[in-house]
PDB file of C-alpha atoms in Angstrom:
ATOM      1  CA  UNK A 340      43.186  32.631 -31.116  1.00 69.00           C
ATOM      2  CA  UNK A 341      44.511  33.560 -34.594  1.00 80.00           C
ATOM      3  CA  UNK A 342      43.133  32.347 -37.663  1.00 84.00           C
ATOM      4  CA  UNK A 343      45.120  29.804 -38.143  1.00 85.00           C
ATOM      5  CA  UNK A 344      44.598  28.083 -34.747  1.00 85.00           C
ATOM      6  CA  UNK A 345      40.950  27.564 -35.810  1.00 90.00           C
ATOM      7  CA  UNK A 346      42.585  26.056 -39.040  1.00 91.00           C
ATOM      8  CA  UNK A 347      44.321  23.595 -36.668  1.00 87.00           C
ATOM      9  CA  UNK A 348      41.336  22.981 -34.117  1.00 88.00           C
ATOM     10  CA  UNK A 349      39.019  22.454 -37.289  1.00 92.00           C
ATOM     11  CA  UNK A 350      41.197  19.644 -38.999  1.00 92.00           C
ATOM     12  CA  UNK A 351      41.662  18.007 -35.484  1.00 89.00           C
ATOM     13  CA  UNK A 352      38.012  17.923 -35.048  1.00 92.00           C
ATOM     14  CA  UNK A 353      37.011  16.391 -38.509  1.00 95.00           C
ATOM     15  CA  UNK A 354      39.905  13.993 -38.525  1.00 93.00           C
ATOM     16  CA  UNK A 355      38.705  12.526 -35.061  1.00 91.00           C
ATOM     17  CA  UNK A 356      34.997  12.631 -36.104  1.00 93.00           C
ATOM     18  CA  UNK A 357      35.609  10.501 -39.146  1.00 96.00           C
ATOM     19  CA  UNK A 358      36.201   7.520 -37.658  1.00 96.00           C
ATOM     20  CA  UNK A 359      32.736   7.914 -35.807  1.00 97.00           C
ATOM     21  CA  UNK A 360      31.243   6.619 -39.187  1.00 97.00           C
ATOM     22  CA  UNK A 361      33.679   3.836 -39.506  1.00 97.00           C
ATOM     23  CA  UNK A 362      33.332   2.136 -36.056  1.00 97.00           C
ATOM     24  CA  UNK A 363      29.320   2.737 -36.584  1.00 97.00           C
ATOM     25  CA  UNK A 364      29.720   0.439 -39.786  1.00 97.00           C
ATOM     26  CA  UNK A 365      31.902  -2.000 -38.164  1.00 97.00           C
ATOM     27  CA  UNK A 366      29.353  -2.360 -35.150  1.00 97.00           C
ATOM     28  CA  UNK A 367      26.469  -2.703 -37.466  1.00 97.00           C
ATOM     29  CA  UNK A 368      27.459  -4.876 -40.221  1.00 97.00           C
ATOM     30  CA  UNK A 369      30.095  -6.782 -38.157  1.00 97.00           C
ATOM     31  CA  UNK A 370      32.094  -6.981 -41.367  1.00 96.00           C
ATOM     32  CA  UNK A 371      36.033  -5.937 -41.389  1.00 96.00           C
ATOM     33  CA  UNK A 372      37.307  -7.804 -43.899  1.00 96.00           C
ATOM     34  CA  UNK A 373      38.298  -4.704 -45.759  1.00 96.00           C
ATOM     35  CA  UNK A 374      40.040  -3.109 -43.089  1.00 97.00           C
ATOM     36  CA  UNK A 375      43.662  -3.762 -42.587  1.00 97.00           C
ATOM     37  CA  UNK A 376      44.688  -5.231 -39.244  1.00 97.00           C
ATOM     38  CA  UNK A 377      47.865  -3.115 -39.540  1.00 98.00           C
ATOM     39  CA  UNK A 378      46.362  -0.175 -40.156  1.00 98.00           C
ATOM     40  CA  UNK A 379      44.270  -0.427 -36.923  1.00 98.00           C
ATOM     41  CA  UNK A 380      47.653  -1.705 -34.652  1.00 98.00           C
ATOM     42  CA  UNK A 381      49.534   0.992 -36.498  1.00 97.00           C
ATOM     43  CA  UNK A 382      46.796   4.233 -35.291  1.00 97.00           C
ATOM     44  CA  UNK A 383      46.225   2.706 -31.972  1.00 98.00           C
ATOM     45  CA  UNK A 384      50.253   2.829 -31.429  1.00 97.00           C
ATOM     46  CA  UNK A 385      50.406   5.987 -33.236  1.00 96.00           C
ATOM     47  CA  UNK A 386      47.312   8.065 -31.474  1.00 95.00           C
ATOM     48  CA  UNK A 387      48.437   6.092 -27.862  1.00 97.00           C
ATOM     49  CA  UNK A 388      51.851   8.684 -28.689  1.00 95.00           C
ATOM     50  CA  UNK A 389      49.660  11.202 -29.760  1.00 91.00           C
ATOM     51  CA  UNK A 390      48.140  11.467 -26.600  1.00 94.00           C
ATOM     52  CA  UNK A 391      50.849  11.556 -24.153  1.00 94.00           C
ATOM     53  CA  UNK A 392      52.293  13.904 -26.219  1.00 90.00           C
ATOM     54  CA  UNK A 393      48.763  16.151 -25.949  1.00 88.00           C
ATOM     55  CA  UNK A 394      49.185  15.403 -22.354  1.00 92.00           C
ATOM     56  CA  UNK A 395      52.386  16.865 -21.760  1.00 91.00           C
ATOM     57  CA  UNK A 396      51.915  19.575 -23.765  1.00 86.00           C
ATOM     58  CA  UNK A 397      49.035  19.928 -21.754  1.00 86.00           C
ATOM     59  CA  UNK A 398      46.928  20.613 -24.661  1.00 86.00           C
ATOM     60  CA  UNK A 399      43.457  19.870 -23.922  1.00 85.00           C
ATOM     61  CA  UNK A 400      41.958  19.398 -27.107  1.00 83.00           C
ATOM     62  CA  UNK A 401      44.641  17.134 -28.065  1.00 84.00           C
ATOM     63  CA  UNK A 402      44.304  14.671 -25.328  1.00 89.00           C
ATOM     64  CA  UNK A 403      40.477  14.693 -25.866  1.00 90.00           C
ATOM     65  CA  UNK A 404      40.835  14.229 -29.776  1.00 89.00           C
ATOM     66  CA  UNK A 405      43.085  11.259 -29.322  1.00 93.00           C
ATOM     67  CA  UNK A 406      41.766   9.675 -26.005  1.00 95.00           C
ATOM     68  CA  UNK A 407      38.260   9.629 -28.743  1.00 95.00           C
ATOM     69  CA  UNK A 408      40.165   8.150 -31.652  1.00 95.00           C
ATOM     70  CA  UNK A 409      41.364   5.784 -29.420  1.00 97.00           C
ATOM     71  CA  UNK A 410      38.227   5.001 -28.182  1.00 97.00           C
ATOM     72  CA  UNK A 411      37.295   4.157 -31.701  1.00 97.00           C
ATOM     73  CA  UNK A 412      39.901   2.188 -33.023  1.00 97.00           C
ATOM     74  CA  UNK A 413      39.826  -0.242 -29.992  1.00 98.00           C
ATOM     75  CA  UNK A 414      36.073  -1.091 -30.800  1.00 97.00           C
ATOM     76  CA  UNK A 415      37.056  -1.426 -34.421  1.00 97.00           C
ATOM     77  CA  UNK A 416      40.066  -3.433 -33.480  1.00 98.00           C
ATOM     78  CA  UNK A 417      37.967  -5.658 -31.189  1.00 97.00           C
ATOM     79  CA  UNK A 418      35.215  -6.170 -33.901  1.00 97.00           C
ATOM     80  CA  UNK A 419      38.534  -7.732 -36.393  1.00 97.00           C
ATOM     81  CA  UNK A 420      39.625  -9.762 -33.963  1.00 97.00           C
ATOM     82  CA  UNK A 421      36.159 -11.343 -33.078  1.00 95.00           C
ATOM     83  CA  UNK A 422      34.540 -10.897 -36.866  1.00 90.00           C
ATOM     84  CA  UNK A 423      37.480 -11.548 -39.072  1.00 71.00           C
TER      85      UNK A 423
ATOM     86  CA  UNK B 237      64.954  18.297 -29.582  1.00 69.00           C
ATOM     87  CA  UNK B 238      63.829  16.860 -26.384  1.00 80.00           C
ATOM     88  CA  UNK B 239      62.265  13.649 -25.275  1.00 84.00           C
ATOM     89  CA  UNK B 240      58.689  15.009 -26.131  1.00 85.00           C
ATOM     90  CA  UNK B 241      59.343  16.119 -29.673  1.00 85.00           C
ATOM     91  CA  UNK B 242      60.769  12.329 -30.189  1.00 90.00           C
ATOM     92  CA  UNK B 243      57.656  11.159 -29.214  1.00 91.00           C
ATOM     93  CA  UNK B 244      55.487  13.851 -31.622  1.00 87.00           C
ATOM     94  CA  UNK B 245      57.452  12.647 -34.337  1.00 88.00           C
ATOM     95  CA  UNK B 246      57.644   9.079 -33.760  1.00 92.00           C
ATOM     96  CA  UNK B 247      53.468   9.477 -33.400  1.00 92.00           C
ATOM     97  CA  UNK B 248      53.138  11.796 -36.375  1.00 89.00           C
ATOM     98  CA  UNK B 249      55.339   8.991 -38.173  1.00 92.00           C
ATOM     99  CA  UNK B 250      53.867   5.947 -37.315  1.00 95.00           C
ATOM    100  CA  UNK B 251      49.985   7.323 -37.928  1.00 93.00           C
ATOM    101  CA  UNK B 252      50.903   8.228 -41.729  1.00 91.00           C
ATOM    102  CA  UNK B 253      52.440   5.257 -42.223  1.00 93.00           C
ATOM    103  CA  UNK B 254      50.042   3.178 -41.043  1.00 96.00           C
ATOM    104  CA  UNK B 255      47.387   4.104 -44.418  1.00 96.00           C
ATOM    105  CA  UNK B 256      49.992   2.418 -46.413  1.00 97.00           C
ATOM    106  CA  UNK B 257      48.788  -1.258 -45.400  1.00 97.00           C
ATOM    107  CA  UNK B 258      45.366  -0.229 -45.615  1.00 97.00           C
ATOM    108  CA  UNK B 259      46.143   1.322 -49.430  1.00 97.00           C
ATOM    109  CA  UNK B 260      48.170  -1.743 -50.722  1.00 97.00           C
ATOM    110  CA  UNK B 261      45.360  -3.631 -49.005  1.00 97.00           C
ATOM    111  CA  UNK B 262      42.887  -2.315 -51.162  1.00 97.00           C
ATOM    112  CA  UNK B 263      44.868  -1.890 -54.376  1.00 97.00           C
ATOM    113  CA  UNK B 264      45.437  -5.765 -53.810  1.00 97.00           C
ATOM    114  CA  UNK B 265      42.261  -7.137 -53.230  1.00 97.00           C
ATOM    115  CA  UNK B 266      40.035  -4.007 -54.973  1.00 97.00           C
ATOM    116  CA  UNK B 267      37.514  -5.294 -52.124  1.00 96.00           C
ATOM    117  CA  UNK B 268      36.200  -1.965 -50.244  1.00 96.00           C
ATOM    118  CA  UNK B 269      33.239  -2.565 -48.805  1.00 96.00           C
ATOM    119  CA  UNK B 270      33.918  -2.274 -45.265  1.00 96.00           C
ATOM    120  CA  UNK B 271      35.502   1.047 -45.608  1.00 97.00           C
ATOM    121  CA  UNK B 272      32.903   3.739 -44.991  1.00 97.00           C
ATOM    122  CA  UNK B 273      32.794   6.445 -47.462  1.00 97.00           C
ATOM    123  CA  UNK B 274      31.866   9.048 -44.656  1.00 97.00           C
ATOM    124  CA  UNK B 275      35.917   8.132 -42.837  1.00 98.00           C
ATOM    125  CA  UNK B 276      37.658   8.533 -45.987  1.00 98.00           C
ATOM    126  CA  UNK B 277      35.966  12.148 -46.987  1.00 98.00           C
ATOM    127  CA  UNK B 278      36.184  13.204 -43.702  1.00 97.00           C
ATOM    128  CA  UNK B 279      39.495  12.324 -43.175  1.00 97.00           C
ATOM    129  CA  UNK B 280      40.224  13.906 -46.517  1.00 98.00           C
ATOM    130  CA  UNK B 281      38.884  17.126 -45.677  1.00 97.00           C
ATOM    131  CA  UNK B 282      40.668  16.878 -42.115  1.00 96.00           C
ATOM    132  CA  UNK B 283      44.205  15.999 -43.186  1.00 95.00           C
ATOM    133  CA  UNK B 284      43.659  19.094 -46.400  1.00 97.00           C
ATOM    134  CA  UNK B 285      43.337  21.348 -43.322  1.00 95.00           C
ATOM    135  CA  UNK B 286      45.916  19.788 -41.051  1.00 91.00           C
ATOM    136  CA  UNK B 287      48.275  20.180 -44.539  1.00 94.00           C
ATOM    137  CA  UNK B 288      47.555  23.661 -44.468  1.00 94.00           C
ATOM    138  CA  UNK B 289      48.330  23.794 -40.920  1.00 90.00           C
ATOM    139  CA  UNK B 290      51.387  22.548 -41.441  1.00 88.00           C
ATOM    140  CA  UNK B 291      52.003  24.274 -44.201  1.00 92.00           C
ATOM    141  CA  UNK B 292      51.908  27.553 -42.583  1.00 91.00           C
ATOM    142  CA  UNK B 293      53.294  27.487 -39.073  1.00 86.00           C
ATOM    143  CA  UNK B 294      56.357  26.151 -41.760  1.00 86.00           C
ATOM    144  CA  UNK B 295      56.810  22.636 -40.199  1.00 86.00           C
ATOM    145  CA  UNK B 296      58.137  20.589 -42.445  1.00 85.00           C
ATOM    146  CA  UNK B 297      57.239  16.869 -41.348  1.00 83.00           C
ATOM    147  CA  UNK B 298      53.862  18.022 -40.634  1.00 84.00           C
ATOM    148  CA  UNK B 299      53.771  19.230 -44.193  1.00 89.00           C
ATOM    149  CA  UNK B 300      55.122  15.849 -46.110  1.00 90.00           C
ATOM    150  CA  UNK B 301      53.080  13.271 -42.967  1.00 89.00           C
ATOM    151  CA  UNK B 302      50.485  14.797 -44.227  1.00 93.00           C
ATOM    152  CA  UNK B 303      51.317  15.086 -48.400  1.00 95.00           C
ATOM    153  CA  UNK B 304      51.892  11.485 -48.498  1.00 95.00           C
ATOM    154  CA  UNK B 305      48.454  10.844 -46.121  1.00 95.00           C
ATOM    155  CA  UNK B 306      46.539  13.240 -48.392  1.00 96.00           C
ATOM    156  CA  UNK B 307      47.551  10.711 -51.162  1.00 97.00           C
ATOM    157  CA  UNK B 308      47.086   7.255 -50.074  1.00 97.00           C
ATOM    158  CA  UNK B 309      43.854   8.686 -49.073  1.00 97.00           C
ATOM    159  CA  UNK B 310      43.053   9.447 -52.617  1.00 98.00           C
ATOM    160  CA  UNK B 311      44.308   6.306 -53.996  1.00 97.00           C
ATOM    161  CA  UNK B 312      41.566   4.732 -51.326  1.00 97.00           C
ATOM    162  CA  UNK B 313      38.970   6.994 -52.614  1.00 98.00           C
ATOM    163  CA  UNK B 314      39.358   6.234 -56.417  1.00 97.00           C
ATOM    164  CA  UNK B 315      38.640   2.373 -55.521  1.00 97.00           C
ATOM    165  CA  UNK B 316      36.102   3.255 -53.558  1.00 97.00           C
ATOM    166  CA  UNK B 317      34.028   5.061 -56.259  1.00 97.00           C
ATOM    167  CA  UNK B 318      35.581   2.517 -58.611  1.00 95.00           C
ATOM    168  CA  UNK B 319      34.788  -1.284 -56.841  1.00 90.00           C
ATOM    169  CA  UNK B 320      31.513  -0.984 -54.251  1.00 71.00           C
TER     170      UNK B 320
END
């Protein structure tokens, strides 16, 4: 693995850990007013390609990375739709 | 291009775009409360390195996705720091 590859597996592993603190704050302060609906239906759409993509490619840090963030944004999306 | 690069881009497409809803959202309403702090430096730091990424394997949607992410991010930061 070259040095950029770490590069790659580095931003993929901060970009899917970052919305760890987001769906924490959702869950605790059950407030989403802030958050755009669209944003959420948008990057569930969006990472749901992501990971077939992954898939195929048969890249396994992909499919883990997004099968997470998807993970994430559903319990973020569910916590709109209940506590709008 | 075959089927599965249609589907990378589509993804790749669809998950920058979807921060523009959430940035007009918050330039509207300059309400960010519900937006953790932690996502948007994270993602920051994430998306600088997936830039880079892109940057030097030379591909260039993966360079301008994640340009125009980098900066609706920022926007979203400066009201952040700006309106708690």
């Amino acid at each position: 693995m070259n040095e950029l590859e770490y590069i790659g597996y580095a931003a993929g592993f901060i970009t899917t850990l970052a919305l760890l603190p987001q769906a924490i704050k959702v869950i605790r302060s059950k407030q989403t007013r802030d958050i755009s609906l669209l944003w959420i239906v948008f990057m569930i759409i969006g990472i749901f390609l992501w990971l077939c993509y992954g898939y195929a490619n048969e890249s396994l840090p992909m499919t883990i990375a997004n099968a997470v963030t998807l993970l994430l944004l559903t319990v973020i999306l569910l916590f709109k739709l209940r506590f709008k």
